[in-house]
Amino acid sequence: MLLKGNTIEHFITNKKNNLDIIRFFAASLVLFSHAYPLTTGNNGSEPFAIMTNGEMTFGELAVAIFFVISGFLITQSFDRSKNPINYFKARSLRIFPGLIFCVLLSIFLLGPILTNLNVKDYFTNRETYDYLKTITLYWMQYDLPGLFPNNSWPSAVNGSLWTLWYEFFFYFVVAVLGVTRLLDKRIVLIGFILATGLYWLGRGGFYTDLFRYFSAGMVFYLFRKEIKLNGMMAAASFIILILTARNGYFEYSLSIVGTYLIFYLAFASKVKFHNFGKYGDFSYGIYIYAFPIQQIMTQAFNNQLTPFENFLLSFPVTLLFAILSWYLVEKQALKYKKLSIKAIFQKKKIYVENSINSNAN
């Protein structure tokens, strides 16, 4: 039971939380939400878009949840490491190995199997290799030659990846603030207020929109000793979200009371899913593999699937790919997280030398 006076700091110290299941739920929610435009061509019938009068979809809600949690955890990561090199190494190992494998799989397996071009034309098309730019996060390409031209949402191979650039950019923001000793609760709070103000005025585009949520998570970490979690506040937050969902102010309430509710659910002792991530963190894999798998399902059934059918068919396949991605790629990459760059290269050198000696014998 949550006691009056318990702060976020207290629950962080206990190291028991529900963040893994919240992120898993958010990733699944993106898949569910994308089933609507990928089968109907638009978000007109998406449930949350209807509920909020077009203000937000379930997918956009899930992205907001991701950025709130990320702002909290990334700020915590830098605060604990105090070392920009180790910080960026950890962040890069979490994002890039899984992304690179997904991009290569899309180009060299998905592409030649599903393209409406002959294989030679596909592999001699410059756009095939331009898709590799996606690995940089900044130069995003969303199509591959001859893939999904007749789908309800034509040609897009992986429309979910666009958020990764903003995620990684905000990692730099945290690092710069940390190195310059400006990772201060008051400064970050001002940043959150400014981002919210700019968003209200319609300025700044995706940067201010997403930074509202990311900086909200930062604020909650930096004020972790002051912010108390209790059921009454959580219930009030939920009621405010419900009320604002119908009158056009949901996005503004989400970044404040929504953030409070997220961390209440994350740390509440009455809701115990602390071991949900025991067998792996599959949320990232679900996020990066769902879109192409949903496009495959749409094409396979000749655009005849309903959104819910697309979701039911795509989810188990996506989860399988997410599990494989975790065990074969992401988890293996994270083993290098605690090694220095020099140690990583030494380990690789020893592996190569042992392989050469083994072959020689």
CSV table of N, CA and C in Angstrom, one decimal, residues 78-230:
chain,number,residue,atom,x,y,z
A,78,PHE,N,22.2,9.3,-16.9
A,78,PHE,CA,23.3,10.2,-17.0
A,78,PHE,C,23.7,10.7,-15.5
A,79,ASP,N,22.7,10.9,-14.7
A,79,ASP,CA,23.0,11.3,-13.3
A,79,ASP,C,23.8,10.3,-12.6
A,80,ARG,N,23.6,9.0,-12.9
A,80,ARG,CA,24.3,7.9,-12.2
A,80,ARG,C,25.7,7.7,-12.8
A,81,SER,N,25.8,7.9,-14.1
A,81,SER,CA,27.1,7.5,-14.7
A,81,SER,C,28.1,8.7,-14.7
A,82,LYS,N,27.6,9.9,-14.9
A,82,LYS,CA,28.4,11.1,-14.8
A,82,LYS,C,29.5,11.1,-15.9
A,83,ASN,N,29.5,10.1,-16.8
A,83,ASN,CA,30.5,9.9,-17.8
A,83,ASN,C,29.9,9.9,-19.2
A,84,PRO,N,30.1,10.9,-20.0
A,84,PRO,CA,29.4,11.0,-21.3
A,84,PRO,C,29.7,9.8,-22.2
A,85,ILE,N,30.9,9.3,-22.2
A,85,ILE,CA,31.3,8.2,-23.0
A,85,ILE,C,30.6,7.0,-22.7
A,86,ASN,N,30.5,6.6,-21.4
A,86,ASN,CA,29.8,5.4,-21.0
A,86,ASN,C,28.3,5.6,-21.2
A,87,TYR,N,27.8,6.8,-21.0
A,87,TYR,CA,26.4,7.2,-21.2
A,87,TYR,C,26.0,6.9,-22.7
A,88,PHE,N,26.8,7.5,-23.6
A,88,PHE,CA,26.4,7.3,-25.0
A,88,PHE,C,26.6,5.9,-25.5
A,89,LYS,N,27.6,5.2,-24.9
A,89,LYS,CA,27.8,3.8,-25.3
A,89,LYS,C,26.6,3.0,-24.9
A,90,ALA,N,26.1,3.2,-23.7
A,90,ALA,CA,24.9,2.5,-23.2
A,90,ALA,C,23.7,2.8,-24.1
A,91,ARG,N,23.5,4.1,-24.4
A,91,ARG,CA,22.4,4.5,-25.2
A,91,ARG,C,22.5,3.9,-26.7
A,92,SER,N,23.7,3.9,-27.2
A,92,SER,CA,23.8,3.4,-28.6
A,92,SER,C,23.6,1.9,-28.7
A,93,LEU,N,24.1,1.2,-27.7
A,93,LEU,CA,24.0,-0.2,-27.7
A,93,LEU,C,22.5,-0.6,-27.5
A,94,ARG,N,21.7,0.2,-26.9
A,94,ARG,CA,20.3,-0.1,-26.8
A,94,ARG,C,19.5,0.2,-28.1
A,95,ILE,N,19.9,1.2,-28.8
A,95,ILE,CA,19.1,1.5,-30.0
A,95,ILE,C,19.6,0.9,-31.3
A,96,PHE,N,20.9,1.0,-31.6
A,96,PHE,CA,21.4,0.7,-32.9
A,96,PHE,C,21.5,-0.7,-33.3
A,97,PRO,N,22.0,-1.6,-32.5
A,97,PRO,CA,22.0,-3.0,-32.9
A,97,PRO,C,20.7,-3.6,-33.4
A,98,GLY,N,19.6,-3.4,-32.6
A,98,GLY,CA,18.3,-3.8,-33.0
A,98,GLY,C,17.8,-3.2,-34.3
A,99,LEU,N,18.1,-1.9,-34.4
A,99,LEU,CA,17.7,-1.1,-35.6
A,99,LEU,C,18.4,-1.6,-36.8
A,100,ILE,N,19.7,-1.7,-36.7
A,100,ILE,CA,20.6,-2.2,-37.9
A,100,ILE,C,20.1,-3.5,-38.4
A,101,PHE,N,19.8,-4.4,-37.4
A,101,PHE,CA,19.4,-5.8,-37.8
A,101,PHE,C,18.0,-5.7,-38.5
A,102,CYS,N,17.1,-4.9,-38.0
A,102,CYS,CA,15.8,-4.7,-38.6
A,102,CYS,C,15.9,-4.1,-40.0
A,103,VAL,N,16.8,-3.1,-40.2
A,103,VAL,CA,17.0,-2.5,-41.5
A,103,VAL,C,17.5,-3.5,-42.5
A,104,LEU,N,18.6,-4.2,-42.1
A,104,LEU,CA,19.2,-5.2,-43.0
A,104,LEU,C,18.2,-6.3,-43.4
A,105,LEU,N,17.4,-6.7,-42.4
A,105,LEU,CA,16.4,-7.7,-42.7
A,105,LEU,C,15.4,-7.2,-43.7
A,106,SER,N,15.0,-6.0,-43.6
A,106,SER,CA,14.0,-5.4,-44.5
A,106,SER,C,14.6,-5.3,-45.9
A,107,ILE,N,15.8,-4.9,-46.0
A,107,ILE,CA,16.5,-4.8,-47.4
A,107,ILE,C,16.7,-6.1,-48.0
A,108,PHE,N,17.4,-7.0,-47.3
A,108,PHE,CA,17.9,-8.2,-47.9
A,108,PHE,C,17.0,-9.5,-47.8
A,109,LEU,N,16.0,-9.4,-47.0
A,109,LEU,CA,15.1,-10.6,-46.9
A,109,LEU,C,13.6,-10.1,-47.3
A,110,LEU,N,13.1,-9.2,-46.6
A,110,LEU,CA,11.7,-8.7,-46.9
A,110,LEU,C,11.6,-8.2,-48.3
A,111,GLY,N,12.6,-7.3,-48.7
A,111,GLY,CA,12.6,-6.7,-50.0
A,111,GLY,C,12.5,-7.6,-51.2
A,112,PRO,N,13.5,-8.5,-51.4
A,112,PRO,CA,13.5,-9.4,-52.5
A,112,PRO,C,12.4,-10.4,-52.6
A,113,ILE,N,11.8,-10.7,-51.4
A,113,ILE,CA,10.7,-11.7,-51.4
A,113,ILE,C,9.4,-11.0,-51.8
A,114,LEU,N,9.2,-9.7,-51.4
A,114,LEU,CA,7.9,-9.1,-51.6
A,114,LEU,C,7.8,-8.0,-52.7
A,115,THR,N,9.0,-7.6,-53.2
A,115,THR,CA,9.0,-6.6,-54.3
A,115,THR,C,8.3,-7.0,-55.5
A,116,ASN,N,7.6,-6.1,-56.2
A,116,ASN,CA,7.0,-6.5,-57.5
A,116,ASN,C,7.9,-6.3,-58.7
A,117,LEU,N,9.2,-6.0,-58.3
A,117,LEU,CA,10.2,-5.9,-59.4
A,117,LEU,C,10.9,-7.3,-59.4
A,118,ASN,N,11.6,-7.6,-60.5
A,118,ASN,CA,12.4,-8.8,-60.5
A,118,ASN,C,13.6,-8.5,-59.6
A,119,VAL,N,14.2,-9.6,-59.1
A,119,VAL,CA,15.2,-9.5,-58.0
A,119,VAL,C,16.4,-8.7,-58.5
A,120,LYS,N,16.8,-8.8,-59.8
A,120,LYS,CA,17.9,-8.1,-60.3
A,120,LYS,C,17.7,-6.6,-60.3
A,121,ASP,N,16.5,-6.2,-60.8
A,121,ASP,CA,16.1,-4.8,-60.8
A,121,ASP,C,16.0,-4.2,-59.3
A,122,TYR,N,15.6,-5.0,-58.4
A,122,TYR,CA,15.5,-4.6,-57.0
A,122,TYR,C,16.9,-4.3,-56.5
A,123,PHE,N,17.8,-5.2,-56.7
A,123,PHE,CA,19.2,-5.0,-56.1
A,123,PHE,C,20.1,-4.1,-56.9
A,124,THR,N,19.6,-3.7,-58.1
A,124,THR,CA,20.4,-2.7,-58.8
A,124,THR,C,19.7,-1.3,-58.7
A,125,ASN,N,18.7,-1.2,-58.0
A,125,ASN,CA,18.0,0.1,-57.8
A,125,ASN,C,18.7,0.9,-56.6
A,126,ARG,N,19.0,2.1,-56.9
A,126,ARG,CA,19.7,2.9,-55.9
A,126,ARG,C,18.9,3.1,-54.6
A,127,GLU,N,17.6,3.2,-54.7
A,127,GLU,CA,16.8,3.4,-53.5
A,127,GLU,C,16.8,2.2,-52.6
A,128,THR,N,17.2,1.0,-53.1
A,128,THR,CA,17.3,-0.1,-52.2
A,128,THR,C,18.4,0.1,-51.2
A,129,TYR,N,19.5,0.7,-51.6
A,129,TYR,CA,20.6,0.9,-50.7
A,129,TYR,C,20.5,2.3,-50.0
A,130,ASP,N,19.7,3.2,-50.5
A,130,ASP,CA,19.4,4.4,-49.8
A,130,ASP,C,18.7,4.1,-48.5
A,131,TYR,N,18.0,3.0,-48.5
A,131,TYR,CA,17.3,2.7,-47.2
A,131,TYR,C,18.2,2.4,-46.1
A,132,LEU,N,19.5,2.1,-46.4
A,132,LEU,CA,20.5,2.0,-45.3
A,132,LEU,C,20.7,3.3,-44.5
A,133,LYS,N,20.4,4.4,-45.1
A,133,LYS,CA,20.5,5.7,-44.4
A,133,LYS,C,19.6,5.7,-43.2
A,134,THR,N,18.6,4.9,-43.2
A,134,THR,CA,17.7,4.9,-42.0
A,134,THR,C,18.4,4.6,-40.8
A,135,ILE,N,19.6,3.8,-40.9
A,135,ILE,CA,20.4,3.5,-39.7
A,135,ILE,C,20.9,4.7,-39.0
A,136,THR,N,21.1,5.8,-39.8
A,136,THR,CA,21.6,7.0,-39.1
A,136,THR,C,20.5,7.7,-38.3
A,137,LEU,N,19.3,7.3,-38.4
A,137,LEU,CA,18.1,7.9,-37.8
A,137,LEU,C,17.7,9.3,-38.4
A,138,TYR,N,18.7,10.0,-38.9
A,138,TYR,CA,18.4,11.4,-39.4
A,138,TYR,C,17.8,11.4,-40.8
A,139,TRP,N,18.5,10.6,-41.7
A,139,TRP,CA,18.1,10.5,-43.1
A,139,TRP,C,17.2,9.3,-43.2
A,140,MET,N,15.9,9.5,-42.9
A,140,MET,CA,15.0,8.4,-42.9
A,140,MET,C,14.4,8.2,-44.4
A,141,GLN,N,14.4,6.9,-44.8
A,141,GLN,CA,13.7,6.6,-46.0
A,141,GLN,C,12.6,5.5,-45.6
A,142,TYR,N,11.4,5.7,-46.1
A,142,TYR,CA,10.3,4.9,-45.6
A,142,TYR,C,9.9,3.9,-46.6
A,143,ASP,N,10.4,3.9,-47.8
A,143,ASP,CA,10.0,2.9,-48.9
A,143,ASP,C,11.2,2.1,-49.4
A,144,LEU,N,10.9,1.0,-50.0
A,144,LEU,CA,11.8,0.2,-50.7
A,144,LEU,C,11.2,-0.1,-52.1
A,145,PRO,N,12.0,-0.2,-53.1
A,145,PRO,CA,11.5,-0.4,-54.5
A,145,PRO,C,10.5,-1.5,-54.6
A,146,GLY,N,9.3,-1.2,-55.0
A,146,GLY,CA,8.3,-2.3,-55.4
A,146,GLY,C,7.6,-2.9,-54.2
A,147,LEU,N,7.8,-2.4,-53.0
A,147,LEU,CA,7.1,-3.0,-51.8
A,147,LEU,C,5.8,-2.2,-51.5
A,148,PHE,N,4.8,-3.0,-51.3
A,148,PHE,CA,3.5,-2.5,-50.8
A,148,PHE,C,2.8,-1.4,-51.6
A,149,PRO,N,3.0,-1.3,-53.0
A,149,PRO,CA,2.4,-0.2,-53.8
A,149,PRO,C,0.9,-0.1,-53.7
A,150,ASN,N,0.3,-1.3,-53.5
A,150,ASN,CA,-1.2,-1.3,-53.6
A,150,ASN,C,-1.9,-1.4,-52.2
A,151,ASN,N,-1.1,-1.3,-51.2
A,151,ASN,CA,-1.7,-1.4,-49.8
A,151,ASN,C,-2.5,-0.1,-49.5
A,152,SER,N,-3.4,-0.2,-48.5
A,152,SER,CA,-4.2,0.9,-48.1
A,152,SER,C,-3.3,2.1,-47.8
A,153,TRP,N,-2.2,1.8,-47.1
A,153,TRP,CA,-1.2,2.8,-46.8
A,153,TRP,C,0.0,2.5,-47.7
A,154,PRO,N,0.0,3.0,-48.9
A,154,PRO,CA,1.0,2.5,-49.9
A,154,PRO,C,2.4,2.8,-49.7
A,155,SER,N,3.3,1.8,-50.0
A,155,SER,CA,4.7,1.9,-50.1
A,155,SER,C,5.5,2.0,-48.8
A,156,ALA,N,4.9,2.4,-47.7
A,156,ALA,CA,5.7,2.6,-46.5
A,156,ALA,C,6.1,1.2,-45.9
A,157,VAL,N,7.3,1.1,-45.6
A,157,VAL,CA,7.9,-0.2,-45.1
A,157,VAL,C,7.9,-0.1,-43.6
A,158,ASN,N,8.3,1.0,-43.0
A,158,ASN,CA,8.4,1.0,-41.5
A,158,ASN,C,8.2,2.5,-41.0
A,159,GLY,N,6.9,2.9,-40.9
A,159,GLY,CA,6.6,4.2,-40.5
A,159,GLY,C,6.8,4.5,-39.1
A,160,SER,N,7.2,3.5,-38.3
A,160,SER,CA,7.3,3.7,-36.8
A,160,SER,C,8.7,4.3,-36.5
A,161,LEU,N,9.7,4.2,-37.4
A,161,LEU,CA,11.0,4.6,-37.0
A,161,LEU,C,11.3,6.1,-36.9
A,162,TRP,N,10.4,6.9,-37.3
A,162,TRP,CA,10.6,8.4,-37.3
A,162,TRP,C,10.9,8.9,-35.9
A,163,THR,N,10.3,8.3,-34.9
A,163,THR,CA,10.5,8.8,-33.5
A,163,THR,C,11.9,8.6,-33.0
A,164,LEU,N,12.7,7.6,-33.5
A,164,LEU,CA,14.0,7.3,-33.0
A,164,LEU,C,15.0,8.4,-33.1
A,165,TRP,N,14.9,9.2,-34.1
A,165,TRP,CA,15.8,10.4,-34.2
A,165,TRP,C,15.5,11.4,-33.1
A,166,TYR,N,14.3,11.7,-32.8
A,166,TYR,CA,14.0,12.6,-31.7
A,166,TYR,C,14.4,12.0,-30.4
A,167,GLU,N,14.2,10.7,-30.2
A,167,GLU,CA,14.7,10.1,-29.0
A,167,GLU,C,16.2,10.2,-28.8
A,168,PHE,N,17.0,10.0,-29.8
A,168,PHE,CA,18.4,10.0,-29.7
A,168,PHE,C,18.9,11.5,-29.6
A,169,PHE,N,18.2,12.4,-30.3
A,169,PHE,CA,18.5,13.8,-30.1
A,169,PHE,C,18.3,14.3,-28.7
A,170,PHE,N,17.3,13.8,-28.0
A,170,PHE,CA,17.1,14.2,-26.6
A,170,PHE,C,18.1,13.6,-25.7
A,171,TYR,N,18.7,12.5,-26.1
A,171,TYR,CA,19.9,11.9,-25.4
A,171,TYR,C,21.0,13.0,-25.4
A,172,PHE,N,21.2,13.6,-26.5
A,172,PHE,CA,22.3,14.7,-26.6
A,172,PHE,C,21.9,15.8,-25.7
A,173,VAL,N,20.6,16.2,-25.7
A,173,VAL,CA,20.2,17.3,-24.8
A,173,VAL,C,20.5,17.0,-23.4
A,174,VAL,N,20.2,15.8,-22.9
A,174,VAL,CA,20.5,15.5,-21.5
A,174,VAL,C,22.0,15.5,-21.3
A,175,ALA,N,22.8,15.0,-22.2
A,175,ALA,CA,24.3,15.0,-22.1
A,175,ALA,C,24.9,16.4,-22.0
A,176,VAL,N,24.4,17.3,-22.9
A,176,VAL,CA,24.9,18.6,-22.9
A,176,VAL,C,24.6,19.3,-21.6
A,177,LEU,N,23.3,19.2,-21.1
A,177,LEU,CA,22.9,19.7,-19.9
A,177,LEU,C,23.8,19.2,-18.7
A,178,GLY,N,24.1,17.9,-18.8
A,178,GLY,CA,24.8,17.2,-17.7
A,178,GLY,C,26.3,17.7,-17.7
A,179,VAL,N,26.9,17.7,-18.9
A,179,VAL,CA,28.3,18.2,-19.0
A,179,VAL,C,28.5,19.6,-18.6
A,180,THR,N,27.5,20.4,-18.9
A,180,THR,CA,27.6,21.9,-18.6
A,180,THR,C,27.1,22.2,-17.2
A,181,ARG,N,26.7,21.1,-16.5
A,181,ARG,CA,26.2,21.2,-15.1
A,181,ARG,C,24.9,22.0,-15.1
A,182,LEU,N,24.1,21.9,-16.1
A,182,LEU,CA,22.8,22.6,-16.2
A,182,LEU,C,21.7,21.6,-16.1
A,183,LEU,N,22.0,20.3,-15.7
A,183,LEU,CA,20.9,19.3,-15.5
A,183,LEU,C,20.3,19.5,-14.1
A,184,ASP,N,19.7,20.7,-14.0
A,184,ASP,CA,19.2,21.2,-12.7
A,184,ASP,C,17.7,21.2,-12.8
A,185,LYS,N,17.0,20.9,-11.7
A,185,LYS,CA,15.6,20.7,-11.7
A,185,LYS,C,14.9,22.0,-12.1
A,186,ARG,N,15.4,23.2,-11.8
A,186,ARG,CA,14.7,24.4,-12.1
A,186,ARG,C,14.9,24.7,-13.6
A,187,ILE,N,16.1,24.5,-14.1
A,187,ILE,CA,16.3,24.7,-15.5
A,187,ILE,C,15.5,23.8,-16.4
A,188,VAL,N,15.4,22.5,-16.1
A,188,VAL,CA,14.6,21.6,-16.8
A,188,VAL,C,13.1,21.9,-16.7
A,189,LEU,N,12.7,22.3,-15.6
A,189,LEU,CA,11.3,22.7,-15.4
A,189,LEU,C,11.0,23.9,-16.3
A,190,ILE,N,11.9,24.9,-16.4
A,190,ILE,CA,11.7,26.0,-17.3
A,190,ILE,C,11.7,25.5,-18.8
A,191,GLY,N,12.5,24.5,-19.1
A,191,GLY,CA,12.5,24.0,-20.4
A,191,GLY,C,11.2,23.3,-20.8
A,192,PHE,N,10.6,22.6,-19.8
A,192,PHE,CA,9.3,22.0,-20.0
A,192,PHE,C,8.2,23.0,-20.2
A,193,ILE,N,8.3,24.1,-19.4
A,193,ILE,CA,7.3,25.2,-19.6
A,193,ILE,C,7.4,25.8,-20.9
A,194,LEU,N,8.6,26.1,-21.4
A,194,LEU,CA,8.8,26.7,-22.7
A,194,LEU,C,8.4,25.9,-23.8
A,195,ALA,N,8.7,24.6,-23.7
A,195,ALA,CA,8.2,23.6,-24.8
A,195,ALA,C,6.7,23.6,-24.8
A,196,THR,N,6.1,23.6,-23.7
A,196,THR,CA,4.6,23.5,-23.6
A,196,THR,C,4.1,24.8,-24.2
A,197,GLY,N,4.7,25.9,-23.9
A,197,GLY,CA,4.2,27.2,-24.4
A,197,GLY,C,4.4,27.3,-25.9
A,198,LEU,N,5.5,26.8,-26.4
A,198,LEU,CA,5.7,26.8,-27.9
A,198,LEU,C,4.8,25.9,-28.6
A,199,TYR,N,4.5,24.8,-28.0
A,199,TYR,CA,3.5,23.9,-28.6
A,199,TYR,C,2.1,24.5,-28.6
A,200,TRP,N,1.8,25.2,-27.5
A,200,TRP,CA,0.5,25.9,-27.5
A,200,TRP,C,0.3,26.9,-28.6
A,201,LEU,N,1.5,27.6,-28.9
A,201,LEU,CA,1.5,28.6,-29.9
A,201,LEU,C,1.6,28.0,-31.3
A,202,GLY,N,1.8,26.7,-31.4
A,202,GLY,CA,2.0,26.0,-32.7
A,202,GLY,C,3.3,26.2,-33.3
A,203,ARG,N,4.4,26.4,-32.5
A,203,ARG,CA,5.7,26.6,-32.9
A,203,ARG,C,6.6,25.4,-32.5
A,204,GLY,N,7.6,25.1,-33.4
A,204,GLY,CA,8.6,24.1,-33.0
A,204,GLY,C,8.4,22.7,-33.6
A,205,GLY,N,7.2,22.4,-34.0
A,205,GLY,CA,6.9,21.1,-34.6
A,205,GLY,C,7.1,19.9,-33.7
A,206,PHE,N,7.6,18.8,-34.2
A,206,PHE,CA,7.8,17.6,-33.4
A,206,PHE,C,8.8,17.8,-32.3
A,207,TYR,N,9.8,18.6,-32.4
A,207,TYR,CA,10.7,18.8,-31.4
A,207,TYR,C,10.1,19.3,-30.1
A,208,THR,N,9.3,20.3,-30.2
A,208,THR,CA,8.6,20.8,-28.9
A,208,THR,C,7.5,19.9,-28.5
A,209,ASP,N,6.8,19.3,-29.4
A,209,ASP,CA,5.8,18.3,-29.1
A,209,ASP,C,6.3,17.2,-28.2
A,210,LEU,N,7.3,16.5,-28.8
A,210,LEU,CA,7.9,15.4,-28.1
A,210,LEU,C,8.7,15.8,-26.9
A,211,PHE,N,9.4,16.9,-26.9
A,211,PHE,CA,10.2,17.3,-25.8
A,211,PHE,C,9.3,17.7,-24.6
A,212,ARG,N,8.1,18.1,-24.8
A,212,ARG,CA,7.2,18.3,-23.7
A,212,ARG,C,7.1,17.0,-22.8
A,213,TYR,N,6.9,15.9,-23.5
A,213,TYR,CA,6.8,14.6,-22.8
A,213,TYR,C,8.2,14.1,-22.2
A,214,PHE,N,9.2,14.3,-23.0
A,214,PHE,CA,10.5,13.9,-22.6
A,214,PHE,C,11.0,14.7,-21.3
A,215,SER,N,10.8,16.0,-21.4
A,215,SER,CA,11.2,16.9,-20.3
A,215,SER,C,10.3,16.7,-19.1
A,216,ALA,N,9.0,16.3,-19.3
A,216,ALA,CA,8.2,16.0,-18.2
A,216,ALA,C,8.7,14.8,-17.4
A,217,GLY,N,9.2,13.8,-18.1
A,217,GLY,CA,9.9,12.7,-17.4
A,217,GLY,C,11.2,13.1,-16.7
A,218,MET,N,11.9,14.0,-17.3
A,218,MET,CA,13.1,14.6,-16.7
A,218,MET,C,12.8,15.3,-15.4
A,219,VAL,N,11.7,16.1,-15.5
A,219,VAL,CA,11.3,16.9,-14.3
A,219,VAL,C,10.9,15.9,-13.2
A,220,PHE,N,10.2,14.9,-13.5
A,220,PHE,CA,9.8,13.9,-12.4
A,220,PHE,C,11.0,13.2,-11.8
A,221,TYR,N,12.0,13.0,-12.6
A,221,TYR,CA,13.2,12.4,-12.0
A,221,TYR,C,14.0,13.4,-11.1
A,222,LEU,N,14.2,14.6,-11.6
A,222,LEU,CA,14.9,15.6,-10.9
A,222,LEU,C,14.2,16.1,-9.6
A,223,PHE,N,12.9,16.0,-9.6
A,223,PHE,CA,12.1,16.4,-8.5
A,223,PHE,C,11.6,15.1,-7.7
A,224,ARG,N,12.3,14.0,-7.9
A,224,ARG,CA,11.9,12.7,-7.3
A,224,ARG,C,11.8,12.7,-5.8
A,225,LYS,N,12.6,13.6,-5.2
A,225,LYS,CA,12.6,13.7,-3.7
A,225,LYS,C,11.4,14.5,-3.2
A,226,GLU,N,10.8,15.3,-4.1
A,226,GLU,CA,9.7,16.2,-3.7
A,226,GLU,C,8.3,15.6,-4.1
A,227,ILE,N,8.3,14.9,-5.2
A,227,ILE,CA,7.0,14.4,-5.7
A,227,ILE,C,6.5,13.1,-4.9
A,228,LYS,N,5.4,13.3,-4.3
A,228,LYS,CA,4.8,12.2,-3.5
A,228,LYS,C,3.8,11.4,-4.4
A,229,LEU,N,3.8,10.1,-4.2
A,229,LEU,CA,2.8,9.3,-5.0
A,229,LEU,C,1.7,8.8,-4.0
A,230,ASN,N,0.5,9.1,-4.4
A,230,ASN,CA,-0.6,8.6,-3.6
A,230,ASN,C,-1.9,8.4,-4.4
